[in-house]
mmCIF file with all atom_site columns, C-alpha atoms in Angstrom:
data_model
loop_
_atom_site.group_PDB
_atom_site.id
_atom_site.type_symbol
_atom_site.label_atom_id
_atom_site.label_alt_id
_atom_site.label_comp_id
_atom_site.label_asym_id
_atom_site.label_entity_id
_atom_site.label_seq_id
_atom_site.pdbx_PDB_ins_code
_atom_site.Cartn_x
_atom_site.Cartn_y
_atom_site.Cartn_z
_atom_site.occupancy
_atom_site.B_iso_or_equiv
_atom_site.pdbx_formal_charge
_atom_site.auth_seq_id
_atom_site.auth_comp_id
_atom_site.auth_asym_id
_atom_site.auth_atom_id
_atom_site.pdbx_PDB_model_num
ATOM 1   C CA . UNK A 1 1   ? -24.063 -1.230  -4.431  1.00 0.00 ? 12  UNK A CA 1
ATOM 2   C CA . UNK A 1 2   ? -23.411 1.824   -2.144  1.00 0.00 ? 13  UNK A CA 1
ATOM 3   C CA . UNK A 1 3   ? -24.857 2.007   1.135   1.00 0.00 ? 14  UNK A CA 1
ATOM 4   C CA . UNK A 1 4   ? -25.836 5.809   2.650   1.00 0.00 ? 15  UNK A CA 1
ATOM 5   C CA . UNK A 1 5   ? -22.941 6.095   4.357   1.00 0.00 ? 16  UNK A CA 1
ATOM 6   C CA . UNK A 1 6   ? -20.890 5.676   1.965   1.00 0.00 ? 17  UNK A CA 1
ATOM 7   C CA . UNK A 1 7   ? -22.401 7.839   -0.553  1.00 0.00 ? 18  UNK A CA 1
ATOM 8   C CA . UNK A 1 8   ? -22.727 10.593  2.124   1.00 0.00 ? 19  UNK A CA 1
ATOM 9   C CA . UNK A 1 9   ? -19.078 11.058  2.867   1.00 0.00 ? 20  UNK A CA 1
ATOM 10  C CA . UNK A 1 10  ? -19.008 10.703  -1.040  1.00 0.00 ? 21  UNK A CA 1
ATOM 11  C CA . UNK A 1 11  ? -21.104 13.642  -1.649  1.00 0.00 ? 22  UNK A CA 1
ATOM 12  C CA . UNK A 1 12  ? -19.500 15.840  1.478   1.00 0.00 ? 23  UNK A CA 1
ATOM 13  C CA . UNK A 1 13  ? -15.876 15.522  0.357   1.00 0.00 ? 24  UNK A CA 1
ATOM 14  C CA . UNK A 1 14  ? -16.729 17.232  -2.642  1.00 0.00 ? 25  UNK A CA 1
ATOM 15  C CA . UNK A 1 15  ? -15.718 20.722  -2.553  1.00 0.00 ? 26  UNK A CA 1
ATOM 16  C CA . UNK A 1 16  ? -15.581 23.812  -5.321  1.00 0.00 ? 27  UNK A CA 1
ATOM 17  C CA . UNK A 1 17  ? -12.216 24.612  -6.496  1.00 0.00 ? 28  UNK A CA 1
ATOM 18  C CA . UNK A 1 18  ? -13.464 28.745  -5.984  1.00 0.00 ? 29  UNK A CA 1
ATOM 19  C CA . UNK A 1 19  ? -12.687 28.020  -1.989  1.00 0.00 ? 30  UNK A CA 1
ATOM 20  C CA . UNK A 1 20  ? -9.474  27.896  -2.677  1.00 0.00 ? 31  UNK A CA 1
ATOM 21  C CA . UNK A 1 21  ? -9.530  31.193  -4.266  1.00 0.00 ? 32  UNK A CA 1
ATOM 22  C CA . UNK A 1 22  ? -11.551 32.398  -1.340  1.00 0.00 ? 33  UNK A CA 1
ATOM 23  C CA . UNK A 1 23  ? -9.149  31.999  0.883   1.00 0.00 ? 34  UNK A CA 1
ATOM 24  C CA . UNK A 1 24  ? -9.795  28.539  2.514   1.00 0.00 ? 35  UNK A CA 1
ATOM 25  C CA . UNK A 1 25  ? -6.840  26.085  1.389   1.00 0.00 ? 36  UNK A CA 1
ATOM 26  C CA . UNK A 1 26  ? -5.480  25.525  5.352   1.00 0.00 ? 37  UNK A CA 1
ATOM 27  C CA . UNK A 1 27  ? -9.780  24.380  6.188   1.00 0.00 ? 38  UNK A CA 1
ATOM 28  C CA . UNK A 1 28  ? -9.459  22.618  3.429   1.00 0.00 ? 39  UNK A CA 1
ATOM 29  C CA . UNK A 1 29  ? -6.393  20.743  4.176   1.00 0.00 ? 40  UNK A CA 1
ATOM 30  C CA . UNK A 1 30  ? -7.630  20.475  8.076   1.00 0.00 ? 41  UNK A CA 1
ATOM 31  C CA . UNK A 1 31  ? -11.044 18.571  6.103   1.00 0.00 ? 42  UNK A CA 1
ATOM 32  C CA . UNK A 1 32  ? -8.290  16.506  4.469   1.00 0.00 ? 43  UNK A CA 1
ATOM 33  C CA . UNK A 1 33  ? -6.688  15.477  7.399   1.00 0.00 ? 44  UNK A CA 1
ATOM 34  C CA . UNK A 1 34  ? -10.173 15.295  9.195   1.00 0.00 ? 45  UNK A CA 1
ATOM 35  C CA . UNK A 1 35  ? -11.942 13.288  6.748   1.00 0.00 ? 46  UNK A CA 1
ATOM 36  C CA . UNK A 1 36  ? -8.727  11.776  4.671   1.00 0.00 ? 47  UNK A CA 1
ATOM 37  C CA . UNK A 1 37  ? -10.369 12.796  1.112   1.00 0.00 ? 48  UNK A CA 1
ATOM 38  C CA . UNK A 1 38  ? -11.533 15.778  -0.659  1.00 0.00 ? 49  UNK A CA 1
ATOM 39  C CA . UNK A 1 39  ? -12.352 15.624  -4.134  1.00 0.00 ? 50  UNK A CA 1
ATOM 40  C CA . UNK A 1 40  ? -12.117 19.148  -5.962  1.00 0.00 ? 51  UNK A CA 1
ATOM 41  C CA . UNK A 1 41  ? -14.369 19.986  -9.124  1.00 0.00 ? 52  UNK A CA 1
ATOM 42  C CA . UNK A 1 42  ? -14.013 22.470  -11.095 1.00 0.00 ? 53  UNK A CA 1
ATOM 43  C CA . UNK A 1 43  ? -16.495 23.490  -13.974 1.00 0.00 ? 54  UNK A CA 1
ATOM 44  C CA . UNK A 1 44  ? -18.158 20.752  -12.074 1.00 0.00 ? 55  UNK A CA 1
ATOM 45  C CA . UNK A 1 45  ? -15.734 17.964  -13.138 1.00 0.00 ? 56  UNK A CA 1
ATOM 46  C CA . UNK A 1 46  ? -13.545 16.681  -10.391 1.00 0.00 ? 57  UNK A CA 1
ATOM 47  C CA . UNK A 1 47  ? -10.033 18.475  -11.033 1.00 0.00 ? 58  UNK A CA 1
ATOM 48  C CA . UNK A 1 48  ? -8.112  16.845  -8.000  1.00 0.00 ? 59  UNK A CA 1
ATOM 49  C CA . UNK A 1 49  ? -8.245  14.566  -5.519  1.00 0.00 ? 60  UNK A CA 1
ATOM 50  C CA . UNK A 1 50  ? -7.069  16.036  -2.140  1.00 0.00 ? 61  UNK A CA 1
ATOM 51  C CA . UNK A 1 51  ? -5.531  13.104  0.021   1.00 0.00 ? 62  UNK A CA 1
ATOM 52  C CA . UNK A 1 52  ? -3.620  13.120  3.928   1.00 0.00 ? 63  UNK A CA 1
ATOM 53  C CA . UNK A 1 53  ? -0.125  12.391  3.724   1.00 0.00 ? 64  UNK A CA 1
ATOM 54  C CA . UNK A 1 54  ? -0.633  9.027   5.233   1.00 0.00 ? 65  UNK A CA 1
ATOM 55  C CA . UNK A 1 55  ? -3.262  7.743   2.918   1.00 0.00 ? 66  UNK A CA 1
ATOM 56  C CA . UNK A 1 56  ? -1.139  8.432   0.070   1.00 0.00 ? 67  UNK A CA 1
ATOM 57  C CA . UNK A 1 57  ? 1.726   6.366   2.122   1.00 0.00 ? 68  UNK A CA 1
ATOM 58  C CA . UNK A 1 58  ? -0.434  3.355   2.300   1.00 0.00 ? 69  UNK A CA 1
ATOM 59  C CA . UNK A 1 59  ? -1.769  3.569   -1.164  1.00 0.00 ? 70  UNK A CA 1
ATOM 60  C CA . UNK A 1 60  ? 1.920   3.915   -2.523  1.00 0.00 ? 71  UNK A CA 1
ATOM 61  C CA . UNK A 1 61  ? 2.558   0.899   -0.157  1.00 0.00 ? 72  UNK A CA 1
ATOM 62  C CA . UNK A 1 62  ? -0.065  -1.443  -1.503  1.00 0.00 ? 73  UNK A CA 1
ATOM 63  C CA . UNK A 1 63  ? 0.939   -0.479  -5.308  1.00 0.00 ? 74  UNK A CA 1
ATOM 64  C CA . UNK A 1 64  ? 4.342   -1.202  -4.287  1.00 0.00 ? 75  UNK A CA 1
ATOM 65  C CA . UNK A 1 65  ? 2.911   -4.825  -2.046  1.00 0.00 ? 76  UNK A CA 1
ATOM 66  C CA . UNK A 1 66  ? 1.222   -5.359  -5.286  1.00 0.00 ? 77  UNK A CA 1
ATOM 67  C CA . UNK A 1 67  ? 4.068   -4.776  -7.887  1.00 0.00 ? 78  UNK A CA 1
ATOM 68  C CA . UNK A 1 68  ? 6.245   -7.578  -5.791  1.00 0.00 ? 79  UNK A CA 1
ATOM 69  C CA . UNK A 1 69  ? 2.958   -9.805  -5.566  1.00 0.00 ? 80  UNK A CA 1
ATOM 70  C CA . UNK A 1 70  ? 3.047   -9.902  -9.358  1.00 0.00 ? 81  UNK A CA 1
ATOM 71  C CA . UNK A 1 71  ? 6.936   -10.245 -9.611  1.00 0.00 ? 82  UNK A CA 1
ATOM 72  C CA . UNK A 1 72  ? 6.822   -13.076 -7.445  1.00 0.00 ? 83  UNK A CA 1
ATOM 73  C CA . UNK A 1 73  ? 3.915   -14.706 -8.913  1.00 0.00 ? 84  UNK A CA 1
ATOM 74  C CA . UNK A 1 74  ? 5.440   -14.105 -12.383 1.00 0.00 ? 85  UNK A CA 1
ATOM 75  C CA . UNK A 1 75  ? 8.673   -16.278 -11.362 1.00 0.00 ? 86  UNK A CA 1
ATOM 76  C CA . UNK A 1 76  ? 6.804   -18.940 -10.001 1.00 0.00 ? 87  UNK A CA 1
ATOM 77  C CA . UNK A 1 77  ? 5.409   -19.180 -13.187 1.00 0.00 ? 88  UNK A CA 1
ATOM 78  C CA . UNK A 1 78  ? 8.630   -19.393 -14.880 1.00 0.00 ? 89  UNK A CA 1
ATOM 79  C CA . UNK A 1 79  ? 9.800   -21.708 -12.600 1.00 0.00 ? 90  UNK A CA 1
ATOM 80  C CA . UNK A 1 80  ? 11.203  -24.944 -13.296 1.00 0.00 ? 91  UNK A CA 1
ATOM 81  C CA . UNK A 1 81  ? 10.850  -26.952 -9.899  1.00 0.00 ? 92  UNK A CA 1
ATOM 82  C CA . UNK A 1 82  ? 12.308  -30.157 -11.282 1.00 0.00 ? 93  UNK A CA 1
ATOM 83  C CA . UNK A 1 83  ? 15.872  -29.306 -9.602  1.00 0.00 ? 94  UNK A CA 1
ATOM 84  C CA . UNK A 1 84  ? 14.085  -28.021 -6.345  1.00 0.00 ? 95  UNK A CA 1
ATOM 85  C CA . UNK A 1 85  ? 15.455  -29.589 -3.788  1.00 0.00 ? 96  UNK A CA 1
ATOM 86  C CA . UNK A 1 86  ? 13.818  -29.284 0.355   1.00 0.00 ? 97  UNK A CA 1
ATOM 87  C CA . UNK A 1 87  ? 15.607  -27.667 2.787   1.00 0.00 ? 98  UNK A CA 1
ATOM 88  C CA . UNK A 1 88  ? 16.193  -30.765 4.626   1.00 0.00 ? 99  UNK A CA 1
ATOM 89  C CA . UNK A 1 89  ? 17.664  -32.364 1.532   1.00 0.00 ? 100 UNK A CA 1
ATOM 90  C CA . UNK A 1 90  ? 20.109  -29.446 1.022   1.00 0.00 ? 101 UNK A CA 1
ATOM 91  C CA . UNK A 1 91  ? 20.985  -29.565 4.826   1.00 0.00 ? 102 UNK A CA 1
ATOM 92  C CA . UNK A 1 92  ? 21.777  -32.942 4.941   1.00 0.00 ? 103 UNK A CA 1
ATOM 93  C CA . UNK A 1 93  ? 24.120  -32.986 1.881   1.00 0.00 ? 104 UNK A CA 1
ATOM 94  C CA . UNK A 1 94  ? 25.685  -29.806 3.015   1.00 0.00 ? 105 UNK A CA 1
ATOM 95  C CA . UNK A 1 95  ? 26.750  -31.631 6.574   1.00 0.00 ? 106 UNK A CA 1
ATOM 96  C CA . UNK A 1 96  ? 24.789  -29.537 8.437   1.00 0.00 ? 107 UNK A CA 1
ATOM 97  C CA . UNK A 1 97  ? 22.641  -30.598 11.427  1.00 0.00 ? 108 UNK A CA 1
ATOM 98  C CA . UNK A 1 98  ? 19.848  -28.140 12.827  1.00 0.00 ? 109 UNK A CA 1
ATOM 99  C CA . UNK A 1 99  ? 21.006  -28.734 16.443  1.00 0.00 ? 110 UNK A CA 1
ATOM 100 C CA . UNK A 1 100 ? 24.359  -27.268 15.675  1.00 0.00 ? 111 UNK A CA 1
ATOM 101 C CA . UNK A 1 101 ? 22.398  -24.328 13.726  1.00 0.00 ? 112 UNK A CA 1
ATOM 102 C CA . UNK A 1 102 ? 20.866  -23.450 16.934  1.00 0.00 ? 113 UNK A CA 1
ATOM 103 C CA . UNK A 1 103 ? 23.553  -23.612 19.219  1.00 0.00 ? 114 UNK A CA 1
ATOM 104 C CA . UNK A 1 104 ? 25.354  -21.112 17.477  1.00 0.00 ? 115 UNK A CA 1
ATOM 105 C CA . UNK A 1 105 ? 25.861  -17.911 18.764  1.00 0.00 ? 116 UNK A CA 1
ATOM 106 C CA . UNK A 1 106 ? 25.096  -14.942 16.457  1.00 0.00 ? 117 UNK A CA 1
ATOM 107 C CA . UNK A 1 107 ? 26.455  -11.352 16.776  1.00 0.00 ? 118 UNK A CA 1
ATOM 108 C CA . UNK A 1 108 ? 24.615  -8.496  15.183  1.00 0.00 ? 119 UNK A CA 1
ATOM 109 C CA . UNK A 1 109 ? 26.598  -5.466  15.312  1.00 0.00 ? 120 UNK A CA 1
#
């Protein structure tokens, strides 16, 4: 299930919560940025989990990739698709030819 590696940088980013009080909190947070993880125990539970400022952006990116996966996926479920209509279908009807879309110039301002 876990290979050495993995358990090794397991076991060294665990660090006591007393070297904080001894003074070390800026190694500490170099270890973080180092390493990207420190996990802090205290009464030999962990207490905290020490993380770099851009792990915790991607993690709060894939909870947020993964809230709008399950939105999505939730209206396609609720979807009726017997009014669906293709986007050729809806062109045509609407007069409007994809030659002329392309020709067109846009401005972005």
């Amino acid at each position: 299930m876990f290979d050495h590696t993995t358990v090794k940088n397991l076991l060294n980013s665990i660090i006591p919560i007393t070297r904080f009080n001894k003074g070390e909190a800026n190694k500490i947070f170099e270890e973080v940025h180092q390493d990207g993880i420190k996990i802090v125990v205290k009464n030999n539970k962990p207490a905290c989990v020490l993380i770099s400022p851009e792990e915790y952006n991607e993690i709060v990116e894939m909870i947020e990739n993964y809230n709008l996966l399950m939105e999505a996926e939730k209206r396609l479920s609720s979807t009726d698709f017997t009014n669906v209509k293709s986007h050729s279908l809806v062109m045509e009807s609407l007069g409007i030819d994809t030659k002329e879309l392309l020709d067109i110039e846009v401005e972005i301002e």
